[in-house]
Short mmCIF file of C-alpha atoms (C1' of nucleotides) in Angstrom, two decimals:
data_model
loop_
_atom_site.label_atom_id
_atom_site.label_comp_id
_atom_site.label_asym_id
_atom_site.label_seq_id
_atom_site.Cartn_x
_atom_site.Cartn_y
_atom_site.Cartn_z
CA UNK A 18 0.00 0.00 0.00
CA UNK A 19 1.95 3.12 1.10
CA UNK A 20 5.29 3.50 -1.11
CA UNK A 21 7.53 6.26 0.25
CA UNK A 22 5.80 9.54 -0.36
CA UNK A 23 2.76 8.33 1.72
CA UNK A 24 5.15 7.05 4.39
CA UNK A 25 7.32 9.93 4.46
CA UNK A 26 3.54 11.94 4.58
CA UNK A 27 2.83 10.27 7.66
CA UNK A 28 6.07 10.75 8.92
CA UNK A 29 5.98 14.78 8.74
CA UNK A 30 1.79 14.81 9.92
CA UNK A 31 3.14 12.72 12.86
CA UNK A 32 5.84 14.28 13.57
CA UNK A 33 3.63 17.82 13.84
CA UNK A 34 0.97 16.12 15.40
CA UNK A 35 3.23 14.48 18.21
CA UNK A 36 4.27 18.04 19.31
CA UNK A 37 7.98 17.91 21.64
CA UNK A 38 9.07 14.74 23.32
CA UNK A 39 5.69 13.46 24.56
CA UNK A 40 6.47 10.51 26.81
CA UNK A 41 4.66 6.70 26.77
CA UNK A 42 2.33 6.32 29.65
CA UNK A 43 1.20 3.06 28.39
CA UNK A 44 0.43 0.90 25.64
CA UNK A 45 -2.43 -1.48 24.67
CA UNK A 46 -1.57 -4.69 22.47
CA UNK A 47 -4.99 -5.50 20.94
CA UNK A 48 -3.65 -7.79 18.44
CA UNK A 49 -0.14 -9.31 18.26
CA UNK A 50 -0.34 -11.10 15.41
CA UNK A 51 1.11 -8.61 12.53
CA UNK A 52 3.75 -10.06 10.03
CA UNK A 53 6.47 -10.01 13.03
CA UNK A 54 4.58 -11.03 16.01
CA UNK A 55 4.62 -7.41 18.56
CA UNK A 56 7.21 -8.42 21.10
CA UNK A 57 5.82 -9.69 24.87
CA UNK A 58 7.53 -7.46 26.52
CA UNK A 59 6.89 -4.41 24.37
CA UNK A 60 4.99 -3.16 26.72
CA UNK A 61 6.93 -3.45 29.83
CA UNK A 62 10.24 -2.02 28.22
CA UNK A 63 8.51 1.56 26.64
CA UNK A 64 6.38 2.08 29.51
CA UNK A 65 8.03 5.54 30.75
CA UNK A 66 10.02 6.42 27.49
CA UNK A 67 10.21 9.83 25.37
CA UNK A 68 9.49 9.77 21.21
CA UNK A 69 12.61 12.05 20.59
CA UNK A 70 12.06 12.11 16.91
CA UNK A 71 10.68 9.93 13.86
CA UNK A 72 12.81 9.28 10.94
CA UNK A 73 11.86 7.27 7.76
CA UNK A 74 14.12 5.11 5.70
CA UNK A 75 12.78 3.51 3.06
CA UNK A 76 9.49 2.48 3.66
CA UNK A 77 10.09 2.15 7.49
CA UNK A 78 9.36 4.49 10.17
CA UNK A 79 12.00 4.78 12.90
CA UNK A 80 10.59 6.43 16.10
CA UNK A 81 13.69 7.35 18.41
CA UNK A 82 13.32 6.71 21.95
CA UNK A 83 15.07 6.97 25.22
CA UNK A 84 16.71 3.75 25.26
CA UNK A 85 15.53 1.66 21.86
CA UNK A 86 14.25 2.37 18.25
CA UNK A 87 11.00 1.59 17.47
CA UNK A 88 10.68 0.41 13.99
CA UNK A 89 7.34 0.31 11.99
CA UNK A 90 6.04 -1.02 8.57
CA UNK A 91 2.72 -0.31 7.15
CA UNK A 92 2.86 -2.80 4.63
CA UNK A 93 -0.58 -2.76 2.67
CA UNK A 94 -2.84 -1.67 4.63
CA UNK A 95 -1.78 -0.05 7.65
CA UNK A 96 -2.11 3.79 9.62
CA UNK A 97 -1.15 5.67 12.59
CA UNK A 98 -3.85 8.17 13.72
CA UNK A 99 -3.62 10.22 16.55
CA UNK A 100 -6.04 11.57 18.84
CA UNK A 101 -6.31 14.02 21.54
CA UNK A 102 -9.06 12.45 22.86
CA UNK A 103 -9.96 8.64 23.96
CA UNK A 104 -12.72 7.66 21.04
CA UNK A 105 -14.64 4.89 20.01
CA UNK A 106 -12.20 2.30 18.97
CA UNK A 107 -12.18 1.25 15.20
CA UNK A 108 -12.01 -2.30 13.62
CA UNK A 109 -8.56 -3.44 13.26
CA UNK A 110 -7.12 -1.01 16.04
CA UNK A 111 -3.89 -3.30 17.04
CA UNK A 112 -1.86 -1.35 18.70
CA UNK A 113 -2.85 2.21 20.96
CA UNK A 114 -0.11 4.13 22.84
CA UNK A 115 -1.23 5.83 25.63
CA UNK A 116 1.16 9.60 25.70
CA UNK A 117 1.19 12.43 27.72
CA UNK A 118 -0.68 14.19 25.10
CA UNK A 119 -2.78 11.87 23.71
CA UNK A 120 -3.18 8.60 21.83
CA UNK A 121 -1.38 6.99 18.96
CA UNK A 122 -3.56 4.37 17.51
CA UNK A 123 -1.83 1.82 14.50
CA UNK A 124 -4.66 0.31 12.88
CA UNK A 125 -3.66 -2.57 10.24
CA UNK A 126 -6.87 -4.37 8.52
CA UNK A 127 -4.45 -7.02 6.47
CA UNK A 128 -2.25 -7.07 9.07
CA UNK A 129 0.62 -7.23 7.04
CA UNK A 130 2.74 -4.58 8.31
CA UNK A 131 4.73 -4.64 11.84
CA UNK A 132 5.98 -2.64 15.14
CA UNK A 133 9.66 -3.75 16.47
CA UNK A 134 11.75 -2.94 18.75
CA UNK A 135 15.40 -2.85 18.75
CA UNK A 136 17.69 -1.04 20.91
CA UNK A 137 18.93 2.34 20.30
CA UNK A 138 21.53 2.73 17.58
CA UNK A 139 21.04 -0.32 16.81
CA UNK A 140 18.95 -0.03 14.09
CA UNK A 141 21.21 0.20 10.57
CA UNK A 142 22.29 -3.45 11.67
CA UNK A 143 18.55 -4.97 12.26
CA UNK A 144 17.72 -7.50 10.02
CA UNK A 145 15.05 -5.48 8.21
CA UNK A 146 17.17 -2.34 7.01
CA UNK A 147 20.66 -4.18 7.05
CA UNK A 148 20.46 -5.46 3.47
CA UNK A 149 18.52 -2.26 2.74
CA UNK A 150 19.85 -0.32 -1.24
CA UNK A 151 19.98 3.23 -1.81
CA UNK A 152 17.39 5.90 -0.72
CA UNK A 153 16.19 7.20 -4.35
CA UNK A 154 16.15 10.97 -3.48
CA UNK A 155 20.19 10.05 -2.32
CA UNK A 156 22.50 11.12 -4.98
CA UNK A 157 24.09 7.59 -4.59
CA UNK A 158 21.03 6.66 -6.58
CA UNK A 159 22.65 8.13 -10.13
CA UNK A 160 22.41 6.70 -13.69
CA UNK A 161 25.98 4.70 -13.23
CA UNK A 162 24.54 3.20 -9.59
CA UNK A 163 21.43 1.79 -11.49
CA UNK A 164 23.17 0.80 -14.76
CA UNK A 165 25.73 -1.16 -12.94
CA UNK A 166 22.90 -3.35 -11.07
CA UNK A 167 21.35 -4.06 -14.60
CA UNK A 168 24.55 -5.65 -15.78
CA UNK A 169 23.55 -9.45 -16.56
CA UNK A 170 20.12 -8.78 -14.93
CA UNK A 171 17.91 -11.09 -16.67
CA UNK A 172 15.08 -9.81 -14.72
CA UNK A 173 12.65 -6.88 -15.97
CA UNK A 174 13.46 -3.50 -15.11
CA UNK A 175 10.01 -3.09 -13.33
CA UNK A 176 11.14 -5.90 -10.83
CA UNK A 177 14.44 -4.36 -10.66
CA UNK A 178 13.28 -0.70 -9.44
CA UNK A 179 10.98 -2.17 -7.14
CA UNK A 180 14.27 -4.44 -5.48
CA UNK A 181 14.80 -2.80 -1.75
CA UNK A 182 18.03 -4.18 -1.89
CA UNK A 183 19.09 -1.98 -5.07
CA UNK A 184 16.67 0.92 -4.65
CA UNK A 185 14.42 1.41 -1.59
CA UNK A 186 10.91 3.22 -1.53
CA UNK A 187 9.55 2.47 -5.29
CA UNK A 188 6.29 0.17 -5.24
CA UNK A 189 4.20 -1.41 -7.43
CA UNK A 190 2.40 2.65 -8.59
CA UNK A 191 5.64 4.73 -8.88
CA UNK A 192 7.20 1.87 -10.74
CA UNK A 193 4.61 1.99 -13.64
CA UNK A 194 4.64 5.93 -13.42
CA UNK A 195 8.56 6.19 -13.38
CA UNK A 196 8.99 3.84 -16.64
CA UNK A 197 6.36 5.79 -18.05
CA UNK A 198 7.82 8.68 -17.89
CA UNK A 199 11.48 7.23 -18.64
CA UNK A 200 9.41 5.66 -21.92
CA UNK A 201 10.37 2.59 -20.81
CA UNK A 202 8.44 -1.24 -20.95
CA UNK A 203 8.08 -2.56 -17.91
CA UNK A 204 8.84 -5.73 -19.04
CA UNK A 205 12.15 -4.66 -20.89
CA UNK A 206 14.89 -7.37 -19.31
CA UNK A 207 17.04 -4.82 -17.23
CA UNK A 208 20.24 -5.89 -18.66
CA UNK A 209 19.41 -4.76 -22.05
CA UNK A 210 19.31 -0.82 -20.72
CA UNK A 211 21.57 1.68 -22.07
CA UNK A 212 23.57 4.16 -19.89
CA UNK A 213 21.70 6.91 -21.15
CA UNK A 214 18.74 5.02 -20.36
CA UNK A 215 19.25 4.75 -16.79
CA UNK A 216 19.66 8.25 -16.72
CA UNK A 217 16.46 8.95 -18.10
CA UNK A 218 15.02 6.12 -15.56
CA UNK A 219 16.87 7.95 -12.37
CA UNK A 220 15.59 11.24 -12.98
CA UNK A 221 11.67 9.95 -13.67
CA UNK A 222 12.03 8.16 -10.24
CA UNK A 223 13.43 11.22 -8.26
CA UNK A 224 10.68 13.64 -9.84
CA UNK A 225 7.83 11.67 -9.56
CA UNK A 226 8.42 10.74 -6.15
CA UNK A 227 8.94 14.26 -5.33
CA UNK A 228 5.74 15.18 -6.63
CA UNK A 229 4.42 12.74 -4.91
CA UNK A 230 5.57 13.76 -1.54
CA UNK A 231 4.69 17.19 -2.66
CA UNK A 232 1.07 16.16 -2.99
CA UNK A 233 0.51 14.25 0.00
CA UNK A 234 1.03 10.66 -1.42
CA UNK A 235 -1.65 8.75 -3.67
CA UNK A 236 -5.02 7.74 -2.28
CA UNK A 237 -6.23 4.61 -4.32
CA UNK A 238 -8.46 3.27 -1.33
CA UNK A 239 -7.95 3.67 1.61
CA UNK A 240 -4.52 5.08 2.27
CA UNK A 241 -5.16 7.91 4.78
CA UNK A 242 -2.33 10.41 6.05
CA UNK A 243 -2.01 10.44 10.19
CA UNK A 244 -4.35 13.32 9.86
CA UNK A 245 -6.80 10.80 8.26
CA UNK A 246 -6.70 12.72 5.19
CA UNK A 247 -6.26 10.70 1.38
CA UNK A 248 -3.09 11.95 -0.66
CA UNK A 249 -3.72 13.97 -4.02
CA UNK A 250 -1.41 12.34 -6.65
CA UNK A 251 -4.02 10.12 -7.67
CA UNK A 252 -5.00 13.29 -10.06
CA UNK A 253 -1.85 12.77 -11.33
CA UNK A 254 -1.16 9.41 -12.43
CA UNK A 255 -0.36 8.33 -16.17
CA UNK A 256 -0.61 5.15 -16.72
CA UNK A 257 -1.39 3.36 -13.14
CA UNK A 258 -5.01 2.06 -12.93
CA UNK A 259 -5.90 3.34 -15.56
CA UNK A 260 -6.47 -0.07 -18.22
CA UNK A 261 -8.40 0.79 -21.85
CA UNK A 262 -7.87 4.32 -20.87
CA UNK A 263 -6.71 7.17 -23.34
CA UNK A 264 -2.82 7.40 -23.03
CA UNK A 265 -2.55 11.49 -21.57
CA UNK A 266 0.15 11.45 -24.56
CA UNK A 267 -1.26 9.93 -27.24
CA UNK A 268 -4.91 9.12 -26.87
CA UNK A 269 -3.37 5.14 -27.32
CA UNK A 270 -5.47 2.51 -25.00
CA UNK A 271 -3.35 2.13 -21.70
CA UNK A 272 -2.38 -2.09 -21.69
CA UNK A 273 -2.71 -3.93 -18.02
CA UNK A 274 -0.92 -6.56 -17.64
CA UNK A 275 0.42 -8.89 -14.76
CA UNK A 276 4.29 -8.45 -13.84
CA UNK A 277 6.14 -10.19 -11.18
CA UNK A 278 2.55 -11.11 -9.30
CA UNK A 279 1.83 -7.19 -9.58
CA UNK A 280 -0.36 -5.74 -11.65
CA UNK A 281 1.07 -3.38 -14.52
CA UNK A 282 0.76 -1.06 -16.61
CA UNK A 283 1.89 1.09 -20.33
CA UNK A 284 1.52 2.97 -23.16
CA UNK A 285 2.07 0.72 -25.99
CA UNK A 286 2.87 3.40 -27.94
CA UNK A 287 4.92 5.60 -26.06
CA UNK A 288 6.84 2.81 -23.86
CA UNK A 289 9.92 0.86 -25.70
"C1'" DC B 9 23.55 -16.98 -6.99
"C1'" DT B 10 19.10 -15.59 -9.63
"C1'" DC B 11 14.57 -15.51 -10.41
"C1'" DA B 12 9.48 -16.85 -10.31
"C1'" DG B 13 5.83 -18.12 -7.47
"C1'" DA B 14 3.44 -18.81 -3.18
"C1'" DT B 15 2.36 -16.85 1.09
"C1'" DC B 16 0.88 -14.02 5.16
"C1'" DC B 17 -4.33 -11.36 6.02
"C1'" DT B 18 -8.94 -8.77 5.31
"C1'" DG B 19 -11.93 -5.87 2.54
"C1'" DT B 20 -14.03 -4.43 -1.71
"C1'" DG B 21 -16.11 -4.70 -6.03
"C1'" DC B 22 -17.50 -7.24 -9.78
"C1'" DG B 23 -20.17 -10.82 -12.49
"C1'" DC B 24 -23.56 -14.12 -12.18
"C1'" DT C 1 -29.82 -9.41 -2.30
"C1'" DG C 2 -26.28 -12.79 -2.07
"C1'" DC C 3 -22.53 -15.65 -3.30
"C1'" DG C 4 -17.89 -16.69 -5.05
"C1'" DC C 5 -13.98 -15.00 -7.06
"C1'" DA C 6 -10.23 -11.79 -8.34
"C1'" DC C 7 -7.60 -8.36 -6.76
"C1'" DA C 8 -5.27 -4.80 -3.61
"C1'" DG C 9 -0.18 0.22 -2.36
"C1'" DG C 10 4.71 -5.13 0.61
"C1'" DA C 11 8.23 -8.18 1.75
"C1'" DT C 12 9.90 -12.76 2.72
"C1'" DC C 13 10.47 -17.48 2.01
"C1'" DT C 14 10.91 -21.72 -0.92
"C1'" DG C 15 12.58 -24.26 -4.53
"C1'" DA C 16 13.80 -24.80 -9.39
#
DNA sequence: CTCAGATCCTGTGCGC
DNA sequence: TGCGCACAGGATCTGA
């Protein structure tokens, strides 16, 4: 679900919503049962501690406490909402911290995503972000960083971008968008891409991201930012969702196809 | 090592 | 109206 302008979204509305150092009364384990089970003695070992500040690499969000790191995934379906007030509790409410200024509720319906705990500075060398790539905004991420990982790639390029270990934050939307822009097949085999071609590829992935982030993420369904509002890029997309559709380009029927388990899709016309 | 496919879950929307 | 099926923004594991 969220790809890394809707995380990084959440990340800023929390981090203005949280307001300085607010300190973890207690917390409420609903349902510990995500994709990593929540840790028994969560609970027990936060009870007392400050959020100092919340970072974001990749698509994780890294919430810097006193003594540990918290680190969160939303996977598909997951939020964080916070509320000054103790309300009605929702379906699929897993996991409510109880802070000095209010409560932090992570609500997961597919229960796909994850809250772990490691402790503090400690976190580049957990197994989830150890064997993490480049952050695509990073100028690491440059046409020779991505045409090297093509070499002898017999994989598509769409499956390539979307590789955390080569490129973090790119999902299964901004892939589609990025090749359309680049002109680019998703199904091209990677190692068949031209220098000047990853160049091309680079620069669609940093821009459309940054849009992106510029426009509060992309709402398909029910991604919701921690202020529970959607994300406006949806207004924006080319080619994603958008099967038998006029190509914005070229008025050419927009082709959907399935990729790598994902769903895809092009402009015949404008994508080589 | 590389790559494709199955898998973890629930909700929604479609065709019949 | 109701049922069954396909599909959904992610990441990891298995096995060929």
């Amino acid at each position: 679900m969220p790809e890394l302008p809707e995380v990084e979204t959440v990340r800023r509305g929390l981090e203005h919503l949280l307001g300085t150092q607010p300190q973890i009364n207690n917390i409420h384990v609903h349902q510990p049962k995500l994709r990593v089970p929540v840790a028994q003695n969560l609970v027990q070992l936060l009870r007392g501690q400050h959020i100092h500040s919340l970072r974001r690499r990749a698509k994780y969000l890294l919430w810097d406490l006193d003594n540990h790191t918290l680190i969160t995934h939303l996977g598909m379906t997951g939020s964080w909402r916070f509320e000054d007030r103790n309300t009605q509790p929702r379906k699929h409410d897993h996991v409510i911290f109880e802070l000095t200024n209010g409560y932090l509720v992570y609500n997961d319906p597919r229960r796909f995503g994850f809250i772990s705990l490691v402790e503090k500075n400690c976190e580049t060398q957990s197994s989830c972000l150890k064997h993490l790539g480049v952050e695509p905004l990073d100028k690491k991420f440059n046409a020779n960083y991505l045409h090297q990982h093509c070499q002898g790639k017999q994989t598509t390029i769409k499956s390539l971008i979307m590789d955390q270990k080569i490129v973090v934050g790119v999902g299964n939307i901004y892939a589609s968008e990025a090749l359309f822009k680049a002109k680019l097949r998703p199904s091209k085999k990677a190692k068949t891409l031209t220098r000047d071609q990853c160049k091309n590829l680079v620069s669609a992935i940093k821009s459309i991201l940054k849009k992106a982030i510029e426009s509060g993420g992309t709402t398909i369904r029910d991604y919701k930012n921690a202020e529970g509002k959607p994300g406006y890029f949806y207004q924006q997309l080319q080619v994603y969702g958008r099967c038998n559709e006029k190509c914005r380009k070229c008025k050419t029927p927009i082709k959907n196809k399935t990729l790598a388990q994902r769903s895809t899709y092009w402009c015949p016309k404008c994508q080589h």
